Coordinates of N, CA and C in Angstrom, one line a residue:
X812 N -17.9 60.0 -180.2 CA -16.8 60.5 -179.3 C -16.8 59.8 -178.0
X813 N -15.6 59.3 -177.7 CA -15.5 58.5 -176.4 C -15.3 59.4 -175.2
X814 N -15.2 58.8 -174.0 CA -15.1 59.6 -172.8 C -13.9 60.4 -172.8
X815 N -12.7 59.9 -173.2 CA -11.5 60.6 -173.2 C -11.5 61.8 -174.1
X816 N -12.2 61.6 -175.3 CA -12.3 62.7 -176.3 C -13.2 63.9 -175.7
X817 N -14.3 63.4 -175.0 CA -15.2 64.4 -174.5 C -14.5 65.2 -173.4
X818 N -13.7 64.5 -172.5 CA -12.9 65.2 -171.5 C -11.9 66.2 -172.0
X819 N -11.2 65.8 -173.1 CA -10.2 66.6 -173.7 C -10.9 67.9 -174.3
X820 N -12.0 67.7 -175.0 CA -12.7 68.8 -175.6 C -13.2 69.8 -174.5
X821 N -13.7 69.2 -173.4 CA -14.1 70.1 -172.3 C -13.0 70.9 -171.7
X822 N -11.8 70.2 -171.5 CA -10.7 70.9 -171.0 C -10.2 72.0 -171.9
X823 N -10.2 71.7 -173.2 CA -9.8 72.7 -174.2 C -10.7 73.9 -174.2
X824 N -12.0 73.7 -174.1 CA -13.0 74.7 -174.1 C -12.9 75.6 -172.9
X825 N -12.6 75.0 -171.7 CA -12.4 75.7 -170.5 C -11.2 76.6 -170.6
X826 N -10.1 76.0 -171.1 CA -8.8 76.8 -171.3 C -9.0 78.0 -172.2
X827 N -9.8 77.7 -173.3 CA -10.0 78.8 -174.2 C -10.9 79.9 -173.6
X828 N -11.8 79.6 -172.7 CA -12.7 80.5 -172.0 C -11.8 81.4 -171.1
X829 N -10.9 80.7 -170.4 CA -10.0 81.4 -169.4 C -9.1 82.4 -170.2
X830 N -8.5 82.0 -171.3 CA -7.7 82.9 -172.1 C -8.4 84.1 -172.6
X831 N -9.6 83.8 -173.1 CA -10.5 84.9 -173.6 C -10.9 85.9 -172.5
X832 N -11.2 85.3 -171.4 CA -11.6 86.2 -170.2 C -10.4 87.1 -169.8
X833 N -9.2 86.5 -169.8 CA -8.0 87.2 -169.4 C -7.7 88.3 -170.4
X834 N -7.9 88.0 -171.6 CA -7.6 89.0 -172.7 C -8.6 90.2 -172.7
X835 N -9.9 89.9 -172.4 CA -10.9 90.9 -172.4 C -11.1 91.6 -171.1
X836 N -10.7 91.1 -170.0 CA -10.9 91.7 -168.7 C -10.4 93.1 -168.6
X837 N -9.2 93.5 -169.0 CA -8.7 94.8 -168.9 C -9.6 95.9 -169.6
X838 N -10.2 95.5 -170.7 CA -11.0 96.4 -171.5 C -12.3 96.8 -170.7
X839 N -12.7 96.0 -169.7 CA -13.9 96.3 -169.0 C -13.7 97.6 -168.2
X840 N -12.5 97.9 -167.8 CA -12.3 99.1 -166.9 C -11.9 100.3 -167.8
X841 N -11.6 100.2 -169.1 CA -11.3 101.3 -169.9 C -12.5 102.1 -170.2
X842 N -12.4 103.4 -170.0 CA -13.6 104.3 -170.1 C -13.2 105.4 -171.1
X843 N -14.2 106.0 -171.7 CA -14.0 107.1 -172.6 C -14.1 108.5 -171.9
X844 N -13.1 109.3 -172.3 CA -13.0 110.7 -171.8 C -13.1 111.6 -173.0
X845 N -13.7 112.8 -172.7 CA -13.8 113.8 -173.8 C -12.8 114.9 -173.4
X846 N -12.0 115.3 -174.4 CA -11.0 116.4 -174.2 C -11.7 117.7 -173.9
X847 N -11.3 118.4 -172.8 CA -11.9 119.6 -172.5 C -11.1 120.7 -173.1
X848 N -11.6 121.4 -174.2 CA -10.9 122.4 -174.9 C -10.5 123.6 -174.1
X849 N -11.3 123.9 -173.1 CA -11.0 125.1 -172.2 C -9.8 124.9 -171.3
X850 N -9.5 123.7 -170.9 CA -8.4 123.4 -170.0 C -7.3 122.5 -170.7
X851 N -7.3 122.5 -172.0 CA -6.3 121.8 -172.7 C -5.5 122.8 -173.6
X852 N -4.2 122.5 -173.8 CA -3.4 123.5 -174.5 C -2.5 122.8 -175.5
X853 N -2.3 123.4 -176.7 CA -1.3 123.0 -177.7 C -0.5 124.3 -177.9
X854 N 0.7 124.2 -177.4 CA 1.6 125.4 -177.5 C 2.8 125.0 -178.3
X855 N 3.3 125.9 -179.2 CA 4.5 125.6 -180.0 C 5.5 126.8 -179.9
X856 N 6.7 126.4 -180.3 CA 7.7 127.5 -180.5 C 8.6 127.1 -181.7
X857 N 9.0 128.2 -182.4 CA 9.8 128.0 -183.6 C 10.8 129.1 -183.7
X858 N 12.0 128.9 -184.2 CA 13.1 129.8 -184.3 C 12.8 130.9 -185.4
X859 N 13.1 132.1 -185.1 CA 13.0 133.2 -186.1 C 14.4 133.8 -186.4
X860 N 14.8 133.7 -187.7 CA 16.1 134.2 -188.1 C 17.2 133.5 -187.3
X861 N 17.0 132.3 -186.8 CA 17.9 131.6 -185.9 C 18.5 132.5 -184.8
X862 N 17.6 133.4 -184.3 CA 18.0 134.3 -183.3 C 17.2 134.0 -182.0
X863 N 15.9 134.0 -182.1 CA 15.1 133.8 -180.9 C 13.9 133.0 -181.3
X864 N 13.1 132.6 -180.3 CA 11.9 131.8 -180.5 C 10.6 132.6 -180.5
X865 N 9.7 132.3 -181.4 CA 8.4 132.8 -181.4 C 7.5 131.7 -180.9
X866 N 6.6 132.1 -180.0 CA 5.6 131.2 -179.5 C 4.2 131.4 -180.0
X867 N 3.5 130.3 -180.1 CA 2.1 130.3 -180.5 C 1.3 129.2 -179.9
X868 N 0.1 129.1 -180.3 CA -0.8 128.0 -179.8 C -1.9 127.7 -180.9
X869 N -2.5 126.5 -180.7 CA -3.7 126.2 -181.4 C -4.8 126.1 -180.4
X870 N -5.8 126.9 -180.7 CA -7.0 127.0 -179.7 C -8.0 125.9 -180.0
X871 N -8.7 125.5 -178.9 CA -9.9 124.6 -179.0 C -9.6 123.3 -179.6
X872 N -8.6 122.5 -179.0 CA -8.5 121.1 -179.4 C -9.7 120.3 -179.0
X873 N -9.9 119.2 -179.7 CA -11.0 118.3 -179.4 C -10.5 116.9 -179.5
X874 N -11.3 115.9 -179.1 CA -11.0 114.5 -179.2 C -11.4 113.7 -178.1
X875 N -11.0 112.4 -178.1 CA -11.3 111.5 -177.0 C -10.1 110.8 -176.5
X876 N -10.2 110.4 -175.3 CA -9.1 109.6 -174.6 C -9.8 108.4 -174.0
X877 N -9.3 107.2 -174.3 CA -9.8 106.0 -173.7 C -8.7 105.6 -172.6
X878 N -9.2 105.6 -171.4 CA -8.2 105.5 -170.3 C -8.7 104.4 -169.3
X879 N -7.8 103.6 -168.8 CA -8.1 102.6 -167.8 C -7.5 103.0 -166.5
X880 N -8.2 103.5 -165.6 CA -7.7 104.0 -164.3 C -7.2 102.8 -163.4
X881 N -7.7 101.6 -163.7 CA -7.4 100.5 -162.8 C -6.2 99.7 -163.2
X882 N -6.0 99.6 -164.5 CA -4.9 98.8 -165.1 C -4.2 99.6 -166.2
X883 N -2.9 99.3 -166.3 CA -2.1 100.0 -167.4 C -2.2 99.3 -168.7
X884 N -3.5 99.3 -169.2 CA -3.7 98.7 -170.5 C -5.0 99.3 -171.1
X885 N -5.2 99.2 -172.4 CA -6.5 99.6 -173.0 C -6.5 101.1 -173.2
X886 N -5.4 101.8 -173.2 CA -5.4 103.3 -173.4 C -5.3 103.7 -174.8
X887 N -5.9 104.8 -175.2 CA -5.8 105.3 -176.6 C -6.2 106.8 -176.6
X888 N -5.7 107.5 -177.6 CA -6.0 108.9 -177.7 C -6.3 109.3 -179.2
X889 N -7.3 110.1 -179.4 CA -7.6 110.5 -180.8 C -7.9 112.0 -180.7
X890 N -7.0 112.9 -181.2 CA -7.1 114.3 -181.0 C -7.1 115.1 -182.3
X891 N -7.9 116.2 -182.4 CA -8.0 117.0 -183.6 C -8.0 118.5 -183.2
X892 N -7.4 119.3 -184.1 CA -7.5 120.7 -183.9 C -7.6 121.3 -185.3
X893 N -8.4 122.4 -185.4 CA -8.5 123.1 -186.7 C -7.2 123.9 -187.0
X894 N -6.7 123.7 -188.2 CA -5.5 124.5 -188.6 C -5.7 126.0 -188.5
X895 N -6.9 126.4 -188.8 CA -7.3 127.9 -188.7 C -7.2 128.4 -187.3
X896 N -7.1 127.6 -186.3 CA -7.1 128.0 -184.9 C -5.6 128.4 -184.5
X897 N -4.7 128.4 -185.4 CA -3.3 128.8 -185.0 C -3.4 130.3 -184.5
X898 N -2.6 130.6 -183.5 CA -2.7 131.9 -182.8 C -1.4 132.2 -182.3
X899 N -0.7 133.3 -182.9 CA 0.6 133.8 -182.4 C 0.5 135.2 -181.9
X900 N -0.7 135.6 -181.6 CA -1.0 137.0 -181.1 C -0.6 138.1 -182.0
X901 N -0.6 137.8 -183.3 CA -0.3 138.8 -184.4 C -1.2 138.5 -185.6
X902 N -2.1 139.3 -185.8 CA -3.1 139.1 -186.9 C -2.5 138.9 -188.2
X903 N -1.6 139.7 -188.6 CA -0.9 139.6 -189.9 C -0.2 138.3 -190.1
X904 N 0.6 137.9 -189.1 CA 1.3 136.7 -189.1 C 0.4 135.5 -189.2
X905 N -0.7 135.5 -188.4 CA -1.6 134.4 -188.3 C -2.3 134.2 -189.7
X906 N -2.6 135.3 -190.3 CA -3.2 135.3 -191.7 C -2.2 134.6 -192.7
X907 N -1.0 134.9 -192.6 CA 0.0 134.3 -193.4 C 0.2 132.8 -193.1
X908 N 0.2 132.5 -191.8 CA 0.3 131.1 -191.5 C -0.9 130.2 -192.0
X909 N -2.1 130.9 -192.1 CA -3.2 130.1 -192.6 C -3.2 130.0 -194.1
X910 N -2.4 130.7 -194.8 CA -2.4 130.8 -196.2 C -1.7 129.5 -196.8
X911 N -1.6 129.5 -198.2 CA -1.0 128.4 -198.9 C 0.5 128.2 -198.6
X912 N 1.1 129.3 -198.1 CA 2.5 129.2 -197.8 C 2.8 128.3 -196.6
X913 N 1.8 128.1 -195.7 CA 2.1 127.3 -194.5 C 1.0 126.3 -194.4
X914 N 0.0 126.5 -193.6 CA -1.0 125.5 -193.2 C -2.0 125.2 -194.4
X915 N -2.3 126.2 -195.2 CA -3.2 126.1 -196.4 C -4.5 125.5 -195.8
X916 N -5.2 126.3 -195.0 CA -6.3 125.7 -194.2 C -7.5 125.4 -195.1
X917 N -7.6 125.9 -196.3 CA -8.7 125.6 -197.2 C -8.6 124.1 -197.6
X918 N -7.4 123.8 -198.0 CA -7.1 122.4 -198.5 C -6.9 121.4 -197.4
X919 N -6.3 121.9 -196.3 CA -5.9 120.9 -195.2 C -6.5 121.5 -193.9
X920 N -7.8 121.4 -193.6 CA -8.4 122.1 -192.5 C -8.1 121.6 -191.1
X921 N -7.6 120.3 -191.0 CA -7.5 119.7 -189.7 C -6.0 119.1 -189.5
X922 N -5.6 119.2 -188.2 CA -4.4 118.5 -187.8 C -4.9 117.4 -186.8
X923 N -4.4 116.2 -187.0 CA -4.9 115.1 -186.2 C -3.8 114.2 -185.6
X924 N -4.0 113.6 -184.5 CA -3.1 112.6 -184.0 C -4.0 111.4 -183.5
X925 N -3.7 110.2 -183.9 CA -4.4 109.0 -183.5 C -3.4 108.0 -183.0
X926 N -3.5 107.6 -181.8 CA -2.5 106.6 -181.2 C -2.7 105.2 -181.7
X927 N -1.6 104.5 -181.8 CA -1.7 103.0 -182.1 C -1.3 102.2 -181.0
X928 N -0.5 102.7 -180.0 CA -0.1 102.0 -178.8 C 0.2 103.0 -177.7
X929 N 0.1 102.5 -176.5 CA 0.2 103.3 -175.3 C 1.0 102.4 -174.3
X930 N 2.3 102.5 -174.2 CA 3.1 101.6 -173.4 C 3.7 102.2 -172.1
X931 N 3.4 101.7 -171.0 CA 3.9 102.2 -169.7 C 5.4 102.1 -169.7
X932 N 6.1 103.1 -169.3 CA 7.6 103.1 -169.1 C 8.0 103.1 -167.7
X933 N 7.5 104.0 -166.9 CA 7.7 104.0 -165.4 C 6.5 104.7 -164.8
X934 N 6.6 104.9 -163.5 CA 5.4 105.5 -162.8 C 5.0 106.8 -163.5
X935 N 3.8 106.8 -164.1 CA 3.3 108.0 -164.7 C 3.8 108.3 -166.1
X936 N 4.7 107.6 -166.6 CA 5.3 107.9 -167.9 C 4.9 106.8 -168.9
X937 N 4.6 107.3 -170.2 CA 4.1 106.3 -171.2 C 4.8 106.7 -172.5
X938 N 5.1 105.7 -173.3 CA 5.5 105.8 -174.7 C 4.2 105.7 -175.5
X939 N 3.9 106.8 -176.3 CA 2.7 106.8 -177.1 C 3.1 106.8 -178.5
X940 N 2.7 105.9 -179.3 CA 3.0 105.8 -180.7 C 1.7 106.0 -181.5
X941 N 1.8 106.7 -182.7 CA 0.6 106.9 -183.5 C 0.9 107.6 -184.8
X942 N -0.1 108.1 -185.4 CA 0.0 108.8 -186.7 C -0.4 110.3 -186.5
X943 N 0.5 111.2 -186.9 CA 0.3 112.6 -187.0 C 0.0 113.0 -188.4
X944 N -1.2 113.7 -188.6 CA -1.5 114.2 -189.9 C -1.5 115.7 -189.9
X945 N -0.7 116.3 -190.8 CA -0.5 117.7 -190.8 C -0.2 118.1 -192.3
X946 N -1.0 119.1 -192.7 CA -0.8 119.6 -194.1 C -1.0 118.5 -195.2
X947 N -1.9 117.6 -194.9 CA -2.2 116.5 -195.8 C -1.2 115.4 -195.8
X948 N -0.2 115.4 -194.9 CA 0.8 114.3 -194.8 C 0.6 113.6 -193.5
X949 N 0.6 112.3 -193.6 CA 0.5 111.5 -192.3 C 1.9 110.8 -192.1
X950 N 2.4 110.9 -190.9 CA 3.7 110.3 -190.6 C 3.6 109.7 -189.2
X951 N 4.4 108.6 -188.9 CA 4.4 108.0 -187.6 C 5.1 109.0 -186.6
X952 N 4.6 109.0 -185.4 CA 5.1 109.8 -184.3 C 5.1 109.0 -183.0
X953 N 6.3 109.1 -182.3 CA 6.4 108.5 -181.0 C 6.8 109.6 -180.0
X954 N 6.0 109.7 -178.9 CA 6.2 110.7 -177.9 C 6.3 110.0 -176.5
X955 N 6.8 110.7 -175.5 CA 6.8 110.3 -174.1 C 5.8 111.3 -173.4
X956 N 4.7 110.7 -172.9 CA 3.7 111.4 -172.2 C 3.7 111.1 -170.7
X957 N 3.4 112.2 -169.9 CA 3.3 112.0 -168.5 C 1.8 112.2 -168.0
X958 N 1.4 111.2 -167.2 CA 0.1 111.3 -166.6 C 0.2 112.3 -165.5
X959 N -0.4 113.5 -165.6 CA -0.2 114.6 -164.7 C -1.2 114.6 -163.5
X960 N -2.2 113.8 -163.6 CA -3.1 113.8 -162.5 C -4.5 113.3 -162.8
X961 N -5.3 113.0 -161.8 CA -6.7 112.5 -162.1 C -7.5 112.8 -160.8
X962 N -8.8 113.0 -160.9 CA -9.6 113.2 -159.8 C -11.0 113.8 -160.1
X963 N -11.8 113.9 -159.1 CA -13.2 114.4 -159.2 C -13.1 115.9 -159.4
X964 N -14.0 116.5 -160.2 CA -14.1 117.9 -160.3 C -15.2 118.5 -159.4
X965 N -15.4 119.8 -159.3 CA -16.4 120.3 -158.4 C -17.9 120.1 -158.9
X966 N -18.0 119.6 -160.1 CA -19.3 119.5 -160.7 C -19.8 118.0 -160.8
X967 N -19.1 117.2 -160.1 CA -19.5 115.8 -160.0 C -18.9 114.9 -161.1
X968 N -18.0 115.4 -161.9 CA -17.4 114.6 -162.9 C -16.0 114.1 -162.5
X969 N -15.4 113.4 -163.3 CA -14.0 112.8 -163.1 C -13.1 113.2 -164.2
X970 N -12.0 113.7 -163.9 CA -11.0 114.1 -165.0 C -9.7 113.5 -164.9
X971 N -9.0 113.5 -166.0 CA -7.6 113.0 -166.0 C -6.8 113.8 -167.0
X972 N -5.5 113.9 -166.7 CA -4.6 114.8 -167.5 C -3.3 114.2 -168.0
X973 N -2.8 114.7 -169.1 CA -1.5 114.3 -169.7 C -0.8 115.5 -170.3
X974 N 0.5 115.3 -170.3 CA 1.3 116.3 -171.0 C 2.5 115.7 -171.7
X975 N 2.9 116.2 -172.9 CA 4.0 115.8 -173.6 C 4.7 116.9 -174.4
X976 N 6.0 116.9 -174.5 CA 6.7 117.8 -175.4 C 7.5 117.1 -176.4
X977 N 7.5 117.5 -177.6 CA 8.2 116.8 -178.7 C 8.5 117.7 -179.9
X978 N 9.5 117.4 -180.7 CA 9.8 118.2 -181.9 C 9.2 117.5 -183.1
X979 N 8.8 118.4 -184.1 CA 8.5 117.9 -185.5 C 9.2 118.8 -186.4
X980 N 9.6 118.3 -187.6 CA 10.1 119.1 -188.7 C 9.0 119.4 -189.7
X981 N 8.7 120.7 -189.9 CA 7.6 121.0 -190.8 C 7.9 120.6 -192.2
X982 N 9.2 120.6 -192.6 CA 9.6 120.2 -193.9 C 9.2 118.8 -194.3
X983 N 9.1 117.9 -193.2 CA 8.7 116.6 -193.4 C 7.2 116.4 -193.8
X984 N 6.5 117.5 -193.5 CA 5.1 117.5 -193.9 C 4.8 118.4 -195.0
X985 N 5.8 118.8 -195.8 CA 5.6 119.6 -197.0 C 5.5 121.1 -196.8
X986 N 5.8 121.5 -195.5 CA 5.7 122.9 -195.2 C 7.2 123.5 -195.2
X987 N 7.6 123.9 -196.4 CA 9.0 124.3 -196.5 C 9.2 125.7 -196.9
X988 N 8.1 126.5 -196.8 CA 8.3 128.0 -197.1 C 9.1 128.7 -196.1
X989 N 10.0 129.5 -196.6 CA 10.8 130.4 -195.8 C 11.8 129.6 -194.8
X990 N 12.2 128.4 -195.2 CA 13.2 127.7 -194.4 C 14.4 128.5 -194.4
X991 N 15.0 128.7 -193.2 CA 16.2 129.5 -193.0 C 15.8 130.7 -192.2
X992 N 14.9 131.5 -192.7 CA 14.4 132.7 -191.9 C 13.4 132.2 -190.8
X993 N 12.7 131.2 -191.1 CA 11.8 130.6 -190.1 C 12.3 129.1 -190.0
X994 N 12.5 128.7 -188.7 CA 13.0 127.4 -188.4 C 12.3 126.2 -189.0
X995 N 13.0 125.1 -189.2 CA 12.3 123.9 -189.6 C 11.7 123.1 -188.5
X996 N 12.5 123.0 -187.4 CA 12.0 122.3 -186.2 C 11.0 123.1 -185.4
X997 N 9.9 122.5 -185.1 CA 8.9 123.1 -184.2 C 8.7 122.3 -183.0
X998 N 8.9 122.9 -181.8 CA 8.7 122.1 -180.6 C 7.3 122.4 -180.1
X999 N 6.6 121.3 -179.8 CA 5.2 121.4 -179.4 C 5.1 120.8 -177.9
X1000 N 4.3 121.5 -177.1 CA 3.9 121.0 -175.8 C 2.4 120.9 -175.8
X1001 N 1.9 119.7 -175.5 CA 0.5 119.4 -175.5 C 0.1 118.9 -174.1
X1002 N -0.8 119.6 -173.6 CA -1.4 119.3 -172.2 C -2.9 119.2 -172.4
X1003 N -3.4 118.0 -172.0 CA -4.8 117.8 -172.2 C -5.4 117.4 -170.8
X1004 N -6.6 117.9 -170.7 CA -7.5 117.5 -169.5 C -8.8 117.0 -170.1
X1005 N -9.1 115.8 -169.7 CA -10.3 115.1 -170.3 C -11.3 114.7 -169.3
X1006 N -12.5 114.7 -169.6 CA -13.6 114.4 -168.7 C -14.3 113.1 -169.0
X1007 N -14.4 112.3 -168.0 CA -15.0 110.9 -168.2 C -16.4 111.1 -168.5
X1008 N -16.8 110.3 -169.5 CA -18.2 110.4 -170.0 C -19.1 109.4 -169.4

């Protein structure tokens, strides 16, 4: 290898190192947060007899958030809730919702969302794409999420929060019982508070 070739190889190696460093640098600041089930909410509403809305919630969501407080990159969310945790403040209705007619919790115990991309739109707003799995069916989902705040808590930890509202059609997930008397479109509002680990 002559002097010219050695210089070219050295320059190429240096350039490659710079590119790799630039690509990996944002991930250094991305940290893992654990979703706080006590201060996170999954609330839904659905039309009854096309007259009014019935509201409910899913208790005790769990999961992780990967968040970069310093740069708008390296974000991700992975969230799970037990289908049996559906709660409409009516024991008889909740038992029916857990049955084979709706969530079929024995066969499909979990509802999950896992992000594939987290794109900044404007100050505090993000387009989040990923896969929603419900009733054994996985479908792509895109939502707009707002970063609602971040800061230290009274116990020495650091927390961050997000909220999003979006519709899903239950029939697209194979939940088509009582369509007409119970609406197809379900509007969900998800608000999460997560603690840095």
